[in-house]
């Protein structure tokens, strides 16, 4: 791969720079994998384009891969940033009352920094610092919040949103991580031009609400119904919302414009399917059935051959649409061995 050959000496030089700054081999490890020889490793970590730079912490692959500039300086700076402390230590509890409540904040109150509780908190913060703001307080400063021992609290977005307290063992990394991830990574995420590629690489189809940026009411309804109807589908489909003005092109794929928003659609990376009517969102089970129809293949089948016989009233002919559903808007971002070739051809055109 020509691009891999170009990156190899840069990657190696960056590793030498970092090795001088962090000589302890347990601090930072640079490694490279020949995916022709080790296809099992490529498959395990869903590597489908080359070169790919993935970051691991404590044996766990981070969901955000490195997409910065391919230079020694940029890669070295990225590692330095990753090595910086993701937790801000507060010196006065008044700082907590002035937090930016548009962000998701996780606050840990500990008797001392040199403790197993804090080390677990630190490991979790290192993994999820892109999704939440992490803060800590120690000793006398944190005493008022430690009436029953060390304590971790989640402060969700919104000035009046109630705090949530972690009630499990603070030395159990798996429990702390699972709880924190649930709080830091929202069930319905916003898709943007910046994170679109990252979301497609998770390999799950999209259920997207297209809404105007200031239409928070529709977003709230969508979030509520996703939580009510689809929480069990969390690992099978990504729940997203998108700005109609910014994502006009995907709307055109389904013959919609911002004037039609709010619109709900599924992008399966093959085709896009439109939820019949946004006003049907609150009908019990309607949104869930839409997703189940994707998984069963019914959506694709009906676009090609009309309603299933079981959905047609007696005596009503089955309509043969003889046409395909709209093409996917995000297919070009989805993992594919031809992906870079397609993007290069597009750039040349």
Short mmCIF file of C-alpha atoms in Angstrom, two decimals:
data_model
loop_
_atom_site.label_atom_id
_atom_site.label_comp_id
_atom_site.label_asym_id
_atom_site.label_seq_id
_atom_site.Cartn_x
_atom_site.Cartn_y
_atom_site.Cartn_z
CA UNK A 1 0.00 0.00 0.00
CA UNK A 2 1.61 3.23 -1.18
CA UNK A 3 0.08 5.27 1.64
CA UNK A 4 1.35 2.78 4.24
CA UNK A 5 4.84 2.98 2.72
CA UNK A 6 4.70 6.77 2.93
CA UNK A 7 3.62 6.73 6.58
CA UNK A 8 6.03 4.03 7.80
CA UNK A 9 9.21 6.20 8.19
CA UNK A 10 7.14 9.03 9.73
CA UNK A 11 5.54 6.65 12.21
CA UNK A 12 8.92 5.17 13.11
CA UNK A 13 10.53 8.58 13.63
CA UNK A 14 7.61 9.70 15.81
CA UNK A 15 8.09 6.57 17.93
CA UNK A 16 11.76 7.48 18.44
CA UNK A 17 10.83 11.01 19.50
CA UNK A 18 8.32 9.73 22.04
CA UNK A 19 10.72 7.05 23.28
CA UNK A 20 13.16 9.78 24.32
CA UNK A 21 10.43 11.56 26.29
CA UNK A 22 8.93 8.40 27.80
CA UNK A 23 11.81 5.89 28.05
CA UNK A 24 9.78 3.54 30.27
CA UNK A 25 8.43 0.89 27.88
CA UNK A 26 5.28 0.61 30.00
CA UNK A 27 4.38 4.22 29.23
CA UNK A 28 3.92 4.22 25.44
CA UNK A 29 4.27 1.44 22.89
CA UNK A 30 4.31 1.95 19.13
CA UNK A 31 3.48 -1.14 17.08
CA UNK A 32 2.73 -1.97 13.46
CA UNK A 33 0.80 -4.87 11.96
CA UNK A 34 1.09 -6.28 8.44
CA UNK A 35 -2.58 -7.03 7.78
CA UNK A 36 -1.75 -9.24 4.79
CA UNK A 37 0.10 -11.59 7.12
CA UNK A 38 -2.18 -11.08 10.12
CA UNK A 39 -5.66 -10.85 8.64
CA UNK A 40 -7.12 -12.24 11.88
CA UNK A 41 -5.95 -9.15 13.76
CA UNK A 42 -7.35 -6.84 11.06
CA UNK A 43 -10.69 -8.63 11.23
CA UNK A 44 -10.82 -8.55 15.04
CA UNK A 45 -10.39 -4.77 15.11
CA UNK A 46 -12.46 -4.08 11.95
CA UNK A 47 -9.53 -2.68 9.97
CA UNK A 48 -10.62 -2.19 6.37
CA UNK A 49 -8.52 0.73 5.13
CA UNK A 50 -4.79 1.38 5.16
CA UNK A 51 -2.97 2.81 6.93
CA UNK A 52 -5.12 2.97 10.07
CA UNK A 53 -3.79 4.30 13.36
CA UNK A 54 -5.59 2.96 16.44
CA UNK A 55 -5.01 3.91 20.07
CA UNK A 56 -5.21 1.32 22.85
CA UNK A 57 -5.39 2.03 26.58
CA UNK A 58 -4.97 -0.77 29.09
CA UNK A 59 -5.60 -3.27 26.31
CA UNK A 60 -8.84 -1.55 25.24
CA UNK A 61 -9.16 -0.12 21.73
CA UNK A 62 -10.37 3.47 21.70
CA UNK A 63 -13.28 4.14 19.36
CA UNK A 64 -11.66 7.28 17.93
CA UNK A 65 -8.76 6.48 15.66
CA UNK A 66 -6.03 9.00 14.87
CA UNK A 67 -7.07 11.16 11.91
CA UNK A 68 -4.65 14.02 12.36
CA UNK A 69 -1.86 15.16 10.10
CA UNK A 70 0.56 12.43 9.01
CA UNK A 71 3.70 14.12 10.30
CA UNK A 72 6.22 13.37 13.05
CA UNK A 73 5.30 16.53 14.95
CA UNK A 74 1.55 15.94 14.77
CA UNK A 75 1.75 12.29 15.83
CA UNK A 76 4.14 13.10 18.70
CA UNK A 77 1.88 15.96 19.85
CA UNK A 78 -1.10 13.59 19.77
CA UNK A 79 0.71 11.15 22.08
CA UNK A 80 1.70 13.96 24.45
CA UNK A 81 -1.92 15.06 24.56
CA UNK A 82 -3.01 11.50 25.32
CA UNK A 83 -0.48 11.34 28.14
CA UNK A 84 -1.75 14.52 29.78
CA UNK A 85 -3.96 14.24 32.85
CA UNK A 86 -7.63 14.22 31.74
CA UNK A 87 -8.88 15.05 35.25
CA UNK A 88 -9.00 18.64 36.51
CA UNK A 89 -8.38 18.89 40.24
CA UNK A 90 -10.61 21.46 41.92
CA UNK A 91 -9.29 23.51 44.82
CA UNK A 92 -12.65 24.75 46.08
CA UNK A 93 -16.12 23.20 45.84
CA UNK A 94 -17.36 26.56 44.54
CA UNK A 95 -15.74 25.58 41.25
CA UNK A 96 -18.28 22.75 40.97
CA UNK A 97 -21.21 25.17 41.17
CA UNK A 98 -19.84 27.13 38.20
CA UNK A 99 -19.39 24.16 35.85
CA UNK A 100 -20.37 24.43 32.21
CA UNK A 101 -23.74 22.67 32.39
CA UNK A 102 -23.94 22.30 28.63
CA UNK A 103 -21.34 19.52 29.06
CA UNK A 104 -21.50 16.12 30.73
CA UNK A 105 -19.51 16.30 33.96
CA UNK A 106 -18.21 13.47 36.15
CA UNK A 107 -16.95 14.57 39.57
CA UNK A 108 -15.01 12.31 41.93
CA UNK A 109 -14.61 13.10 45.62
CA UNK A 110 -11.74 11.17 47.24
CA UNK A 111 -10.02 11.11 50.60
CA UNK A 112 -6.63 10.79 48.94
CA UNK A 113 -5.14 10.63 45.47
CA UNK A 114 -2.94 7.63 46.25
CA UNK A 115 -5.81 5.15 46.48
CA UNK A 116 -7.29 2.28 44.48
CA UNK A 117 -10.56 4.20 44.15
CA UNK A 118 -8.87 7.13 42.45
CA UNK A 119 -6.71 4.91 40.24
CA UNK A 120 -9.87 3.26 38.87
CA UNK A 121 -11.43 6.69 38.32
CA UNK A 122 -8.27 7.80 36.51
CA UNK A 123 -8.32 4.76 34.18
CA UNK A 124 -11.94 5.45 33.25
CA UNK A 125 -11.25 9.15 32.66
CA UNK A 126 -8.35 8.31 30.35
CA UNK A 127 -10.72 6.33 28.13
CA UNK A 128 -13.79 8.60 28.18
CA UNK A 129 -12.27 12.08 28.44
CA UNK A 130 -13.47 12.97 24.92
CA UNK A 131 -17.07 12.34 25.96
CA UNK A 132 -17.17 13.85 29.47
CA UNK A 133 -15.41 16.45 31.58
CA UNK A 134 -13.73 14.79 34.58
CA UNK A 135 -13.01 16.61 37.84
CA UNK A 136 -11.73 15.52 41.23
CA UNK A 137 -11.42 16.86 44.77
CA UNK A 138 -9.36 15.44 47.63
CA UNK A 139 -8.99 15.53 51.39
CA UNK A 140 -10.53 18.39 53.33
CA UNK A 141 -11.87 20.02 50.17
CA UNK A 142 -13.97 16.97 49.32
CA UNK A 143 -14.97 16.03 52.87
CA UNK A 144 -18.47 17.53 52.67
CA UNK A 145 -19.27 15.23 49.72
CA UNK A 146 -17.80 12.10 51.32
CA UNK A 147 -20.33 11.51 54.09
CA UNK A 148 -20.39 7.77 53.23
CA UNK A 149 -16.91 7.43 51.76
CA UNK A 150 -15.37 8.26 48.37
CA UNK A 151 -18.04 9.34 45.95
CA UNK A 152 -18.51 9.78 42.17
CA UNK A 153 -21.32 11.93 40.79
CA UNK A 154 -22.59 12.57 37.27
CA UNK A 155 -23.86 16.07 36.51
CA UNK A 156 -25.85 15.88 33.26
CA UNK A 157 -26.38 18.79 30.85
CA UNK A 158 -28.98 21.32 31.94
CA UNK A 159 -29.01 23.77 34.81
CA UNK A 160 -31.84 21.97 36.63
CA UNK A 161 -30.93 18.38 35.72
CA UNK A 162 -30.59 16.26 38.88
CA UNK A 163 -27.25 14.69 39.79
CA UNK A 164 -26.78 10.92 39.63
CA UNK A 165 -24.63 9.03 42.13
CA UNK A 166 -22.56 5.93 41.37
CA UNK A 167 -23.53 3.25 43.90
CA UNK A 168 -21.20 0.37 42.97
CA UNK A 169 -17.68 -0.58 43.98
CA UNK A 170 -15.15 2.12 43.12
CA UNK A 171 -12.38 -0.44 42.73
CA UNK A 172 -14.26 -2.50 40.14
CA UNK A 173 -13.08 -1.04 36.82
CA UNK A 174 -15.71 -2.82 34.70
CA UNK A 175 -18.58 -1.50 36.81
CA UNK A 176 -17.25 2.06 37.01
CA UNK A 177 -16.51 2.12 33.28
CA UNK A 178 -19.93 0.74 32.30
CA UNK A 179 -21.73 3.28 34.51
CA UNK A 180 -19.64 6.19 33.30
CA UNK A 181 -19.89 5.23 29.63
CA UNK A 182 -23.68 5.04 29.97
CA UNK A 183 -23.69 8.60 31.32
CA UNK A 184 -21.07 10.09 29.00
CA UNK A 185 -22.17 8.60 25.68
CA UNK A 186 -25.79 9.63 25.02
CA UNK A 187 -28.25 7.12 23.62
CA UNK A 188 -29.01 9.52 20.75
CA UNK A 189 -25.85 11.14 19.41
CA UNK A 190 -25.50 14.01 16.97
CA UNK A 191 -23.91 13.14 13.65
CA UNK A 192 -21.68 15.83 12.15
CA UNK A 193 -19.24 16.06 9.28
CA UNK A 194 -16.46 15.64 11.84
CA UNK A 195 -17.66 12.38 13.41
CA UNK A 196 -19.56 10.82 10.48
CA UNK A 197 -16.67 8.60 9.44
CA UNK A 198 -16.08 7.49 13.00
CA UNK A 199 -19.75 6.54 13.44
CA UNK A 200 -19.85 4.51 10.22
CA UNK A 201 -16.82 2.56 11.37
CA UNK A 202 -18.86 1.18 14.25
CA UNK A 203 -20.51 -0.92 11.53
CA UNK A 204 -24.12 -0.36 12.64
CA UNK A 205 -26.92 1.11 10.49
CA UNK A 206 -28.21 4.58 11.38
CA UNK A 207 -31.62 5.59 12.67
CA UNK A 208 -31.51 9.34 12.10
CA UNK A 209 -33.77 12.20 13.09
CA UNK A 210 -33.25 15.11 10.69
CA UNK A 211 -34.43 18.26 12.46
CA UNK A 212 -33.83 22.00 12.37
CA UNK A 213 -31.15 23.06 14.82
CA UNK A 214 -33.55 25.06 17.01
CA UNK A 215 -36.27 22.38 16.94
CA UNK A 216 -35.42 20.88 20.30
CA UNK A 217 -38.98 19.71 20.88
CA UNK A 218 -38.79 17.15 18.06
CA UNK A 219 -35.39 16.01 19.28
CA UNK A 220 -36.73 15.50 22.81
CA UNK A 221 -39.68 13.45 21.49
CA UNK A 222 -37.32 11.32 19.42
CA UNK A 223 -35.01 10.77 22.41
CA UNK A 224 -37.93 9.78 24.61
CA UNK A 225 -39.33 7.28 22.10
CA UNK A 226 -35.92 5.76 21.38
CA UNK A 227 -35.43 5.26 25.14
CA UNK A 228 -38.98 3.89 25.51
CA UNK A 229 -39.17 1.63 22.45
CA UNK A 230 -35.64 0.83 21.35
CA UNK A 231 -33.36 0.56 24.36
CA UNK A 232 -33.06 -3.17 23.64
CA UNK A 233 -31.78 -2.44 20.13
CA UNK A 234 -28.85 -0.35 21.34
CA UNK A 235 -26.24 -2.79 20.04
CA UNK A 236 -27.87 -3.29 16.63
CA UNK A 237 -28.38 0.26 15.35
CA UNK A 238 -26.99 3.73 16.03
CA UNK A 239 -29.49 6.36 17.16
CA UNK A 240 -28.53 9.75 15.73
CA UNK A 241 -29.83 13.24 15.05
CA UNK A 242 -28.67 15.61 12.33
CA UNK A 243 -29.04 19.28 11.43
CA UNK A 244 -31.35 19.52 8.39
CA UNK A 245 -29.54 22.56 7.01
CA UNK A 246 -26.13 20.92 7.20
CA UNK A 247 -27.30 17.56 5.88
CA UNK A 248 -29.33 18.70 2.87
CA UNK A 249 -27.62 16.14 0.64
CA UNK A 250 -28.80 13.06 2.59
CA UNK A 251 -32.30 14.57 2.62
CA UNK A 252 -32.21 14.86 -1.17
CA UNK A 253 -31.51 11.13 -1.30
CA UNK A 254 -34.93 10.53 0.23
CA UNK A 255 -36.57 13.34 -1.78
CA UNK A 256 -36.87 15.66 1.20
CA UNK A 257 -35.76 19.21 1.97
CA UNK A 258 -35.28 21.12 5.24
CA UNK A 259 -38.87 22.35 4.81
CA UNK A 260 -40.03 18.74 5.37
CA UNK A 261 -38.21 18.36 8.68
CA UNK A 262 -38.49 16.72 11.14
CA UNK A 263 -37.89 13.50 9.21
CA UNK A 264 -36.86 10.09 10.50
CA UNK A 265 -34.93 7.70 8.26
CA UNK A 266 -32.77 4.60 8.41
CA UNK A 267 -29.51 4.45 6.47
CA UNK A 268 -28.42 0.83 6.18
CA UNK A 269 -25.28 1.75 4.16
CA UNK A 270 -27.03 0.18 1.16
CA UNK A 271 -30.25 2.16 1.03
CA UNK A 272 -32.21 4.77 2.95
CA UNK A 273 -35.71 4.11 4.28
CA UNK A 274 -38.11 6.81 5.46
CA UNK A 275 -40.32 6.51 8.53
CA UNK A 276 -43.83 7.17 7.16
CA UNK A 277 -44.85 10.12 9.32
CA UNK A 278 -43.10 11.89 12.20
CA UNK A 279 -46.49 12.35 13.91
CA UNK A 280 -46.68 8.53 14.21
CA UNK A 281 -43.63 8.58 16.47
CA UNK A 282 -45.64 8.38 19.68
CA UNK A 283 -47.78 5.42 18.53
CA UNK A 284 -46.71 2.56 20.82
CA UNK A 285 -44.32 0.18 19.05
CA UNK A 286 -44.38 2.04 15.71
CA UNK A 287 -40.74 3.14 15.76
CA UNK A 288 -39.60 -0.22 17.10
CA UNK A 289 -41.41 -2.05 14.29
CA UNK A 290 -39.68 0.21 11.76
CA UNK A 291 -36.29 -0.93 13.11
CA UNK A 292 -37.36 -4.58 13.33
CA UNK A 293 -38.50 -4.39 9.70
CA UNK A 294 -34.97 -3.31 8.78
CA UNK A 295 -33.42 -6.27 10.59
CA UNK A 296 -35.86 -8.76 9.06
CA UNK A 297 -35.24 -7.46 5.55
CA UNK A 298 -38.84 -6.34 5.18
CA UNK A 299 -37.98 -2.71 4.37
CA UNK A 300 -35.68 -3.73 1.55
CA UNK A 301 -38.07 -6.38 0.26
CA UNK A 302 -41.08 -4.03 0.19
CA UNK A 303 -39.17 -1.35 -1.70
CA UNK A 304 -38.54 -3.88 -4.45
CA UNK A 305 -41.77 -5.89 -4.45
CA UNK A 306 -44.43 -3.89 -2.63
CA UNK A 307 -46.12 -4.84 0.65
CA UNK A 308 -45.76 -8.39 1.93
CA UNK A 309 -48.86 -10.55 1.22
CA UNK A 310 -49.66 -10.60 4.94
CA UNK A 311 -49.86 -6.78 4.93
CA UNK A 312 -52.30 -6.57 1.99
CA UNK A 313 -56.06 -6.61 2.49
CA UNK A 314 -57.89 -9.61 0.94
CA UNK A 315 -58.44 -9.12 -2.78
CA UNK A 316 -55.99 -6.19 -2.99
CA UNK A 317 -53.26 -6.79 -5.62
CA UNK A 318 -49.64 -6.73 -4.52
CA UNK A 319 -47.92 -3.71 -6.00
CA UNK A 320 -44.69 -4.38 -7.89
CA UNK A 321 -42.62 -1.26 -7.42
CA UNK A 322 -39.80 -2.60 -9.59
CA UNK A 323 -37.46 0.03 -8.25
CA UNK A 324 -34.79 0.28 -5.61
CA UNK A 325 -35.01 2.41 -2.48
CA UNK A 326 -32.85 5.55 -2.35
CA UNK A 327 -29.14 4.93 -2.16
CA UNK A 328 -27.28 5.32 1.13
CA UNK A 329 -25.90 8.77 1.93
CA UNK A 330 -23.10 7.49 4.14
CA UNK A 331 -22.00 4.46 2.13
CA UNK A 332 -18.88 6.21 0.92
CA UNK A 333 -17.76 6.55 4.55
CA UNK A 334 -18.49 2.94 5.51
CA UNK A 335 -15.62 0.46 5.82
CA UNK A 336 -14.66 -0.90 2.42
CA UNK A 337 -11.51 -2.24 0.85
CA UNK A 338 -12.14 0.13 -2.08
CA UNK A 339 -12.89 3.17 0.06
CA UNK A 340 -9.72 5.16 -0.52
CA UNK A 341 -9.81 4.39 -4.23
CA UNK A 342 -13.35 5.78 -4.45
CA UNK A 343 -12.44 8.92 -2.50
CA UNK A 344 -9.40 9.55 -4.67
CA UNK A 345 -11.43 9.13 -7.83
CA UNK A 346 -14.01 11.55 -6.47
CA UNK A 347 -11.31 14.11 -5.62
CA UNK A 348 -9.84 13.80 -9.10
CA UNK A 349 -13.25 14.31 -10.67
#
